[in-house]
PDB file of C-alpha atoms in Angstrom:
ATOM      1  CA  MET A 489      36.906 273.784 100.897  1.00  0.00           C
ATOM      2  CA  TRP A 490      40.537 273.869 101.468  1.00  0.00           C
ATOM      3  CA  VAL A 491      41.737 273.628 105.152  1.00  0.00           C
ATOM      4  CA  HIS A 492      45.019 274.165 106.633  1.00  0.00           C
ATOM      5  CA  PHE A 493      46.370 271.379 109.114  1.00  0.00           C
ATOM      6  CA  PHE A 494      49.132 272.296 111.438  1.00  0.00           C
ATOM      7  CA  SER A 495      50.851 269.187 113.167  1.00  0.00           C
ATOM      8  CA  ASP A 496      53.662 268.777 115.838  1.00  0.00           C
ATOM      9  CA  GLY A 497      55.133 266.152 117.937  1.00  0.00           C
ATOM     10  CA  ALA A 498      57.157 266.368 121.125  1.00  0.00           C
ATOM     11  CA  ILE A 499      59.325 264.170 123.134  1.00  0.00           C
ATOM     12  CA  GLU A 500      60.123 264.447 126.904  1.00  0.00           C
ATOM     13  CA  ARG A 501      63.817 264.380 127.202  1.00  0.00           C
ATOM     14  CA  VAL A 502      64.094 262.458 130.496  1.00  0.00           C
ATOM     15  CA  THR A 503      61.603 259.788 129.981  1.00  0.00           C
ATOM     16  CA  GLY A 504      61.440 259.599 126.239  1.00  0.00           C
ATOM     17  CA  ASN A 505      57.631 259.782 126.251  1.00  0.00           C
ATOM     18  CA  ALA A 506      56.122 261.437 123.182  1.00  0.00           C
ATOM     19  CA  SER A 507      52.829 263.175 122.329  1.00  0.00           C
ATOM     20  CA  THR A 508      51.435 264.795 119.295  1.00  0.00           C
ATOM     21  CA  GLY A 509      48.864 267.169 118.265  1.00  0.00           C
ATOM     22  CA  GLY A 510      47.502 269.370 115.640  1.00  0.00           C
ATOM     23  CA  VAL A 511      45.014 272.108 114.705  1.00  0.00           C
ATOM     24  CA  ILE A 512      42.671 272.281 111.684  1.00  0.00           C
ATOM     25  CA  CYS A 513      41.832 275.813 110.368  1.00  0.00           C
ATOM     26  CA  ASP A 514      39.607 277.085 107.486  1.00  0.00           C
ATOM     27  CA  GLN A 515      41.033 279.411 104.736  1.00  0.00           C
ATOM     28  CA  ALA A 516      40.503 282.512 106.933  1.00  0.00           C
ATOM     29  CA  SER A 517      42.522 280.864 109.748  1.00  0.00           C
ATOM     30  CA  ASN A 518      39.512 280.305 111.874  1.00  0.00           C
ATOM     31  CA  TRP A 519      39.986 277.387 114.297  1.00  0.00           C
ATOM     32  CA  ILE A 520      37.956 274.153 113.281  1.00  0.00           C
ATOM     33  CA  LEU A 521      39.187 271.612 115.692  1.00  0.00           C
ATOM     34  CA  GLY A 522      42.298 270.493 117.483  1.00  0.00           C
ATOM     35  CA  TYR A 523      43.357 267.115 118.840  1.00  0.00           C
ATOM     36  CA  ASN A 524      46.242 265.615 120.698  1.00  0.00           C
ATOM     37  CA  ARG A 525      47.377 262.041 121.600  1.00  0.00           C
ATOM     38  CA  TYR A 526      49.972 260.446 124.007  1.00  0.00           C
ATOM     39  CA  LEU A 527      52.177 258.099 122.148  1.00  0.00           C
ATOM     40  CA  GLY A 528      54.585 256.643 124.780  1.00  0.00           C
ATOM     41  CA  SER A 529      58.124 255.989 123.751  1.00  0.00           C
ATOM     42  CA  CYS A 530      59.100 256.835 119.993  1.00  0.00           C
ATOM     43  CA  THR A 531      61.347 258.871 118.057  1.00  0.00           C
ATOM     44  CA  PRO A 532      60.761 262.599 117.039  1.00  0.00           C
ATOM     45  CA  PHE A 533      60.206 261.415 113.357  1.00  0.00           C
ATOM     46  CA  GLU A 534      57.703 258.831 114.495  1.00  0.00           C
ATOM     47  CA  ALA A 535      55.729 261.463 116.651  1.00  0.00           C
ATOM     48  CA  GLU A 536      55.639 263.788 113.684  1.00  0.00           C
ATOM     49  CA  LEU A 537      54.330 261.114 111.455  1.00  0.00           C
ATOM     50  CA  TRP A 538      51.558 259.999 113.988  1.00  0.00           C
ATOM     51  CA  GLY A 539      50.497 263.510 114.339  1.00  0.00           C
ATOM     52  CA  ILE A 540      49.992 263.861 110.543  1.00  0.00           C
ATOM     53  CA  LEU A 541      48.372 260.332 110.200  1.00  0.00           C
ATOM     54  CA  ASP A 542      45.789 261.334 113.164  1.00  0.00           C
ATOM     55  CA  GLY A 543      45.052 264.530 111.357  1.00  0.00           C
ATOM     56  CA  ILE A 544      44.504 262.882 108.014  1.00  0.00           C
ATOM     57  CA  LEU A 545      42.108 260.438 109.552  1.00  0.00           C
ATOM     58  CA  ILE A 546      40.180 263.112 111.209  1.00  0.00           C
ATOM     59  CA  LEU A 547      39.968 265.148 107.860  1.00  0.00           C
ATOM     60  CA  LEU A 548      38.666 261.972 106.313  1.00  0.00           C
ATOM     61  CA  ILE A 549      36.046 261.386 109.070  1.00  0.00           C
ATOM     62  CA  LYS A 550      34.986 265.042 108.868  1.00  0.00           C
ATOM     63  CA  GLY A 551      34.536 264.913 105.041  1.00  0.00           C
ATOM     64  CA  TYR A 552      37.333 267.321 104.134  1.00  0.00           C
ATOM     65  CA  LYS A 553      38.846 266.627 100.512  1.00  0.00           C
ATOM     66  CA  TRP A 554      41.537 269.371 100.339  1.00  0.00           C
ATOM     67  CA  ALA A 555      44.163 270.219 102.808  1.00  0.00           C
ATOM     68  CA  THR A 556      47.643 271.627 103.166  1.00  0.00           C
ATOM     69  CA  ILE A 557      49.709 270.271 105.932  1.00  0.00           C
ATOM     70  CA  GLN A 558      52.297 272.266 107.911  1.00  0.00           C
ATOM     71  CA  THR A 559      55.148 270.600 109.800  1.00  0.00           C
ATOM     72  CA  ASP A 560      58.387 271.728 111.216  1.00  0.00           C
ATOM     73  CA  ASN A 561      60.184 268.594 110.299  1.00  0.00           C
ATOM     74  CA  LEU A 562      61.801 268.734 106.810  1.00  0.00           C
ATOM     75  CA  GLY A 563      62.444 264.933 106.738  1.00  0.00           C
ATOM     76  CA  VAL A 564      58.776 264.192 107.527  1.00  0.00           C
ATOM     77  CA  ALA A 565      57.700 266.801 104.817  1.00  0.00           C
ATOM     78  CA  LYS A 566      59.935 265.131 102.291  1.00  0.00           C
ATOM     79  CA  ALA A 567      58.436 261.674 103.060  1.00  0.00           C
ATOM     80  CA  LEU A 568      54.835 262.712 102.288  1.00  0.00           C
ATOM     81  CA  PRO A 569      53.504 261.850  98.915  1.00  0.00           C
ATOM     82  CA  ASP A 570      53.397 264.486  96.214  1.00  0.00           C
ATOM     83  CA  LYS A 571      49.922 263.651  95.043  1.00  0.00           C
ATOM     84  CA  GLY A 572      46.541 262.706  96.384  1.00  0.00           C
ATOM     85  CA  LEU A 573      45.818 259.664  98.254  1.00  0.00           C
ATOM     86  CA  GLU A 574      44.251 257.511  95.643  1.00  0.00           C
ATOM     87  CA  ASP A 575      42.275 255.340  97.876  1.00  0.00           C
ATOM     88  CA  SER A 576      40.848 258.225  99.831  1.00  0.00           C
ATOM     89  CA  GLU A 577      39.775 261.135  97.860  1.00  0.00           C
ATOM     90  CA  LEU A 578      41.980 263.426  99.900  1.00  0.00           C
ATOM     91  CA  TYR A 579      44.573 265.827  98.177  1.00  0.00           C
ATOM     92  CA  ILE A 580      47.492 266.936 100.250  1.00  0.00           C
ATOM     93  CA  GLY A 581      49.276 270.166  99.111  1.00  0.00           C
ATOM     94  CA  LYS A 582      52.968 270.014  99.798  1.00  0.00           C
ATOM     95  CA  GLN A 583      55.833 272.408  99.779  1.00  0.00           C
ATOM     96  CA  THR A 584      59.383 271.873 101.142  1.00  0.00           C
TER      97      THR A 584
END
């Protein structure tokens, strides 16, 4: 079953503290689960990557094999692999 994975990171301007989170939905856009994590000090790019990594780990733990990832950071989207993660049996669909 394909799932859709939406991820985002945020930085607090004054302190520079970051957090990340995401939501995983089924093909009918029904909510499956959500997550978040406090990261401390990091760049927006790093916060976005941590959010995607956390989501991928959750997908693997939950046994999902097919996922599309949506992020609002073009640099992060371009940094993602164009093919499956060979060691994990997880395929990520990507559009930029």
